[in-house]
């Protein structure tokens, strides 16, 4: 029996998750259909724009993404602190960007006076919406459902667009986060769709490179979660790496994968986290193959099991082997 989603996604265990959604019907529903010779590339832009929109509504940050021809990858960060700091009015307005709400919320948003009983009823709803606006399942629902309806209208058909519910993998520590982000950012190059990572369309790494090139050295796109800087090492809403180090690691990994060469000189991040080069290439080329619902070291995996109340969990041997 599959493990319930609520036991796989918990901010108390980790705020970072890798989520994957796949299309049905035919292999290139979001790309180029080799049978009808019709291009569906514009749908990839739909998905990218929707990701950016939802990142401004939810208390969920985008660490990395790649919109492929028949599936999407997202590395997400649950920003629970942000949602707790929202006022009731902000929660209401954010929810109304996605859904109609209710009569009471509409009155509240328009500044109309509510009776004491109505305020109590609305308070319950707002707290539920606050929780849902930092929930990854609700984020993926708000991403996938509108895209499916829009694609079906364009195709003049009904039925499923996505294969089913999204796949999620908890990234339990910094090593897991780093490996998963590089895995996602290099997806188009690894698949042979793009020649180099800098020109990869509909990816987070292209956004980062464009911003890095256009502005100053540590400039980062507002649509994505920021890397830490020298002055912001302790920021809870920044990833625990520096941008320059990450771009250096991406370049090094890309060149080695394309040339099938394992250089002995490791980038600074691999040295910092004591990651073996050969294991690194397994992580960044076969991550989904080696791991199921959890990715991390043996220690972080054991702690996650205890917090989630899980008994036997699949994948612990790979955690020991690849992430120690």
Coordinates of C-alpha atoms in Angstrom, one line a residue:
X1 CA 0.0 0.0 0.0
X2 CA 1.5 3.4 -1.0
X3 CA 2.5 5.8 1.9
X4 CA 0.0 8.7 2.3
X5 CA 1.3 12.0 1.0
X6 CA 1.0 13.6 4.4
X7 CA 3.6 11.2 5.7
X8 CA 6.0 12.0 2.9
X9 CA 5.8 15.8 3.0
X10 CA 6.4 17.4 6.4
X11 CA 8.1 20.8 7.0
X12 CA 9.2 19.4 10.4
X13 CA 11.4 16.9 8.6
X14 CA 12.7 19.1 5.8
X15 CA 11.4 22.2 3.9
X16 CA 12.9 21.0 0.6
X17 CA 11.2 18.6 -1.9
X18 CA 11.7 17.4 -5.5
X19 CA 8.4 17.1 -7.3
X20 CA 7.9 15.5 -10.8
X21 CA 4.7 15.5 -12.9
X22 CA 4.5 13.5 -16.2
X23 CA 2.1 13.7 -19.1
X24 CA -0.1 10.9 -20.5
X25 CA -1.5 9.9 -23.9
X26 CA 1.7 10.4 -26.0
X27 CA 5.3 11.1 -25.3
X28 CA 5.5 14.7 -26.5
X29 CA 2.3 16.3 -25.4
X30 CA 4.2 19.4 -24.2
X31 CA 6.7 19.4 -26.9
X32 CA 6.8 18.4 -30.6
X33 CA 4.4 15.6 -31.7
X34 CA 6.4 13.5 -34.2
X35 CA 3.2 11.8 -35.5
X36 CA 1.1 14.9 -36.3
X37 CA 4.2 17.2 -36.9
X38 CA 2.5 19.7 -34.6
X39 CA 4.5 21.7 -32.0
X40 CA 3.2 22.1 -28.5
X41 CA 6.2 24.0 -27.3
X42 CA 4.1 26.9 -26.3
X43 CA 2.7 24.8 -23.5
X44 CA 6.0 24.7 -21.8
X45 CA 5.8 28.5 -21.5
X46 CA 2.3 28.1 -19.9
X47 CA 3.8 25.9 -17.2
X48 CA 6.8 28.2 -16.6
X49 CA 4.6 31.3 -16.3
X50 CA 2.3 29.4 -13.9
X51 CA 5.2 28.4 -11.8
X52 CA 6.3 32.0 -11.5
X53 CA 2.7 33.1 -10.7
X54 CA 2.2 30.5 -7.9
X55 CA 5.6 31.4 -6.3
X56 CA 4.2 34.9 -5.7
X57 CA 1.0 33.5 -4.2
X58 CA 2.1 30.6 -2.1
X59 CA 4.7 30.6 0.8
X60 CA 6.7 28.2 -1.4
X61 CA 10.0 29.1 -3.0
X62 CA 11.3 27.8 -6.3
X63 CA 14.9 26.4 -5.9
X64 CA 15.1 24.8 -9.4
X65 CA 12.8 23.8 -12.2
X66 CA 13.0 22.2 -15.7
X67 CA 10.0 22.0 -18.0
X68 CA 10.7 19.1 -20.4
X69 CA 8.7 17.8 -23.3
X70 CA 6.6 15.3 -21.4
X71 CA 7.3 16.1 -17.7
X72 CA 8.3 18.8 -15.2
X73 CA 10.8 18.9 -12.4
X74 CA 10.5 21.2 -9.4
X75 CA 12.7 21.7 -6.4
X76 CA 10.5 23.5 -3.8
X77 CA 11.1 25.1 -0.4
X78 CA 8.3 25.5 2.1
X79 CA 8.6 28.9 3.7
X80 CA 6.5 28.3 6.8
X81 CA 7.8 31.4 8.6
X82 CA 6.6 33.7 5.8
X83 CA 3.0 32.3 5.9
X84 CA 2.9 32.7 9.7
X85 CA 3.8 36.4 9.3
X86 CA 1.0 37.1 6.8
X87 CA -1.9 39.2 8.1
X88 CA -5.5 37.8 7.7
X89 CA -6.1 40.3 5.0
X90 CA -3.0 39.1 3.0
X91 CA -4.0 35.5 3.4
X92 CA -7.5 36.3 2.0
X93 CA -6.1 38.3 -1.0
X94 CA -3.6 35.6 -1.9
X95 CA -6.3 32.9 -1.8
X96 CA -8.6 35.0 -4.0
X97 CA -5.9 35.1 -6.7
X98 CA -6.5 31.4 -7.0
X99 CA -10.1 30.8 -6.0
X100 CA -13.3 32.7 -5.5
X101 CA -13.4 32.1 -1.7
X102 CA -16.7 32.6 0.0
X103 CA -19.2 35.3 0.6
X104 CA -17.6 36.2 4.0
X105 CA -14.1 36.4 2.5
X106 CA -15.3 38.6 -0.4
X107 CA -16.9 41.0 2.1
X108 CA -13.7 41.0 4.2
X109 CA -11.5 41.6 1.1
X110 CA -13.7 44.5 0.1
X111 CA -13.4 46.2 3.5
X112 CA -17.0 45.6 4.6
X113 CA -17.8 45.2 8.3
X114 CA -18.4 41.7 9.6
X115 CA -20.6 40.6 12.5
X116 CA -18.7 38.9 15.5
X117 CA -20.0 35.5 14.5
X118 CA -19.0 36.0 10.9
X119 CA -15.5 37.0 12.0
X120 CA -15.2 33.8 14.0
X121 CA -16.3 31.7 11.0
X122 CA -14.0 33.5 8.6
X123 CA -11.0 33.2 11.0
X124 CA -11.3 29.4 10.8
X125 CA -11.3 29.5 7.0
X126 CA -8.4 31.9 6.9
X127 CA -6.3 29.6 9.1
X128 CA -7.1 26.7 6.9
X129 CA -6.2 28.7 3.8
X130 CA -2.9 29.9 5.4
X131 CA -2.0 26.2 5.9
X132 CA -2.9 25.3 2.4
X133 CA -0.9 28.2 1.0
X134 CA 2.3 26.6 2.3
X135 CA 1.3 23.1 1.3
X136 CA 3.1 21.5 -1.6
X137 CA 0.1 19.3 -2.6
X138 CA -2.0 22.4 -3.0
X139 CA 0.8 24.1 -4.9
X140 CA 1.0 21.2 -7.4
X141 CA -2.7 21.1 -7.7
X142 CA -2.9 24.8 -8.5
X143 CA -0.1 24.2 -11.1
X144 CA -1.3 21.1 -12.9
X145 CA -5.1 21.4 -13.0
X146 CA -5.3 24.7 -14.9
X147 CA -2.6 23.5 -17.4
X148 CA -4.6 20.3 -18.0
X149 CA -7.9 22.1 -18.6
X150 CA -6.2 24.6 -21.0
X151 CA -4.5 21.8 -22.9
X152 CA -7.7 19.8 -23.2
X153 CA -9.6 22.8 -24.5
X154 CA -6.9 23.4 -27.1
X155 CA -7.0 19.7 -28.1
X156 CA -10.8 19.6 -28.1
X157 CA -10.9 16.5 -25.8
X158 CA -11.4 15.4 -22.2
X159 CA -9.6 13.1 -19.9
X160 CA -6.3 13.2 -18.1
X161 CA -3.4 15.3 -19.2
X162 CA -1.1 14.3 -16.3
X163 CA -0.2 10.8 -15.5
X164 CA -1.5 11.0 -12.0
X165 CA -0.6 12.7 -8.8
X166 CA 2.9 14.1 -8.8
X167 CA 5.9 12.2 -7.4
X168 CA 7.6 13.7 -4.4
X169 CA 11.1 13.1 -2.9
X170 CA 12.1 14.7 0.4
X171 CA 15.5 16.3 0.3
X172 CA 16.7 15.6 3.8
X173 CA 20.0 17.5 4.0
X174 CA 22.3 19.9 2.1
X175 CA 24.0 17.1 0.0
X176 CA 20.6 15.9 -1.2
X177 CA 19.5 19.4 -2.1
X178 CA 22.7 20.2 -4.0
X179 CA 22.6 16.9 -6.0
X180 CA 18.9 17.2 -6.8
X181 CA 19.2 20.8 -8.0
X182 CA 22.1 19.9 -10.3
X183 CA 20.2 16.9 -11.5
X184 CA 17.2 19.1 -12.4
X185 CA 19.2 21.9 -13.9
X186 CA 21.2 19.5 -16.2
X187 CA 18.1 17.6 -17.3
X188 CA 17.8 19.1 -20.8
X189 CA 21.6 18.6 -21.5
X190 CA 21.6 15.1 -20.1
X191 CA 18.6 14.2 -22.3
X192 CA 20.3 15.6 -25.4
X193 CA 17.7 18.3 -26.0
X194 CA 20.1 21.2 -25.4
X195 CA 23.8 21.5 -26.2
X196 CA 24.7 23.5 -23.1
X197 CA 23.1 24.4 -19.8
X198 CA 23.4 28.1 -20.3
X199 CA 21.0 28.0 -23.3
X200 CA 18.5 25.4 -21.8
X201 CA 15.0 26.8 -22.4
X202 CA 12.4 26.7 -19.6
X203 CA 14.9 26.0 -16.8
X204 CA 15.8 27.8 -13.6
X205 CA 19.5 27.6 -14.4
X206 CA 19.0 29.7 -17.6
X207 CA 17.2 32.3 -15.4
X208 CA 20.1 32.4 -13.1
X209 CA 22.7 32.6 -15.8
X210 CA 20.8 35.4 -17.6
X211 CA 20.5 37.4 -14.5
X212 CA 24.2 36.7 -13.5
X213 CA 25.4 37.8 -17.0
X214 CA 23.1 40.9 -17.4
X215 CA 23.7 42.4 -14.0
X216 CA 26.4 42.2 -11.4
X217 CA 28.2 39.1 -10.0
X218 CA 25.8 38.1 -7.2
X219 CA 22.6 39.4 -8.8
X220 CA 19.8 36.7 -8.6
X221 CA 16.4 36.5 -10.2
X222 CA 13.4 37.4 -8.0
X223 CA 11.4 34.5 -9.4
X224 CA 13.7 32.0 -7.7
X225 CA 14.9 31.3 -4.2
X226 CA 18.2 33.0 -3.6
X227 CA 21.5 31.4 -2.8
X228 CA 23.3 32.6 0.4
X229 CA 25.8 35.5 0.0
X230 CA 28.8 36.3 2.2
X231 CA 26.7 38.9 4.1
X232 CA 23.6 36.6 4.4
X233 CA 24.9 33.2 5.5
X234 CA 22.4 33.0 8.3
X235 CA 19.3 33.9 6.3
X236 CA 16.7 31.1 6.7
X237 CA 15.1 32.0 3.4
X238 CA 18.3 31.5 1.4
X239 CA 19.8 28.2 0.1
X240 CA 23.0 27.1 2.0
X241 CA 25.3 27.6 -1.0
X242 CA 26.8 30.6 -2.8
X243 CA 25.8 31.4 -6.4
X244 CA 29.4 31.5 -7.8
X245 CA 30.2 28.1 -6.2
X246 CA 27.0 26.6 -7.6
X247 CA 27.6 27.8 -11.1
X248 CA 31.1 26.5 -11.0
X249 CA 29.8 23.1 -10.0
X250 CA 27.2 23.1 -12.8
X251 CA 29.8 24.0 -15.4
X252 CA 32.2 21.3 -14.1
X253 CA 29.5 18.6 -14.0
X254 CA 28.2 19.5 -17.4
X255 CA 31.6 19.3 -19.1
X256 CA 32.4 16.0 -17.4
X257 CA 29.0 14.4 -18.4
X258 CA 29.3 15.5 -22.0
X259 CA 32.9 14.4 -22.4
X260 CA 32.5 11.3 -20.2
X261 CA 35.6 12.4 -18.3
X262 CA 36.0 12.2 -14.5
X263 CA 38.4 15.0 -13.6
X264 CA 40.4 14.5 -10.4
X265 CA 40.2 18.2 -9.4
X266 CA 36.8 18.7 -7.6
X267 CA 34.8 21.9 -7.3
X268 CA 34.7 23.6 -3.9
X269 CA 31.2 22.3 -3.1
X270 CA 32.1 18.7 -3.6
X271 CA 35.2 19.2 -1.3
X272 CA 33.1 21.0 1.3
X273 CA 30.5 18.2 1.5
X274 CA 33.1 15.4 1.0
X275 CA 31.3 13.9 -2.0
X276 CA 33.1 11.3 -4.0
X277 CA 33.4 12.2 -7.8
X278 CA 32.1 8.9 -9.1
X279 CA 29.2 8.9 -6.7
X280 CA 28.5 12.5 -7.7
X281 CA 28.0 11.5 -11.3
X282 CA 25.6 8.7 -10.3
X283 CA 23.6 11.2 -8.2
X284 CA 23.4 13.8 -11.0
X285 CA 22.5 11.4 -13.8
X286 CA 20.5 8.7 -12.0
X287 CA 19.0 10.3 -9.0
X288 CA 15.4 9.2 -9.5
X289 CA 16.5 5.6 -10.3
X290 CA 18.5 5.2 -7.0
X291 CA 16.0 6.9 -4.6
X292 CA 12.3 6.6 -3.9
X293 CA 10.6 9.0 -1.4
X294 CA 13.6 10.2 0.6
X295 CA 17.1 11.5 -0.4
X296 CA 19.8 12.1 2.2
X297 CA 22.5 10.7 4.3
X298 CA 21.9 7.7 6.6
X299 CA 21.7 9.9 9.6
X300 CA 19.2 12.3 8.2
X301 CA 17.2 9.3 6.8
X302 CA 17.0 7.8 10.3
X303 CA 15.9 11.1 11.9
X304 CA 13.2 11.5 9.2
X305 CA 11.8 8.0 9.9
X306 CA 11.5 8.7 13.6
X307 CA 9.8 12.1 13.1
X308 CA 7.3 10.6 10.6
X309 CA 6.7 7.5 12.6
X310 CA 7.7 5.2 9.8
X311 CA 8.8 1.6 10.2
X312 CA 10.7 0.1 7.3
X313 CA 11.5 2.7 4.6
X314 CA 12.8 1.8 1.2
X315 CA 16.1 3.3 0.0
X316 CA 18.2 3.4 3.1
X317 CA 21.0 1.3 1.5
X318 CA 21.3 3.8 -1.3
X319 CA 21.6 6.6 1.3
X320 CA 24.5 4.8 2.9
X321 CA 26.2 4.1 -0.4
X322 CA 25.8 7.4 -2.2
X323 CA 25.4 10.0 0.5
X324 CA 27.0 8.2 3.5

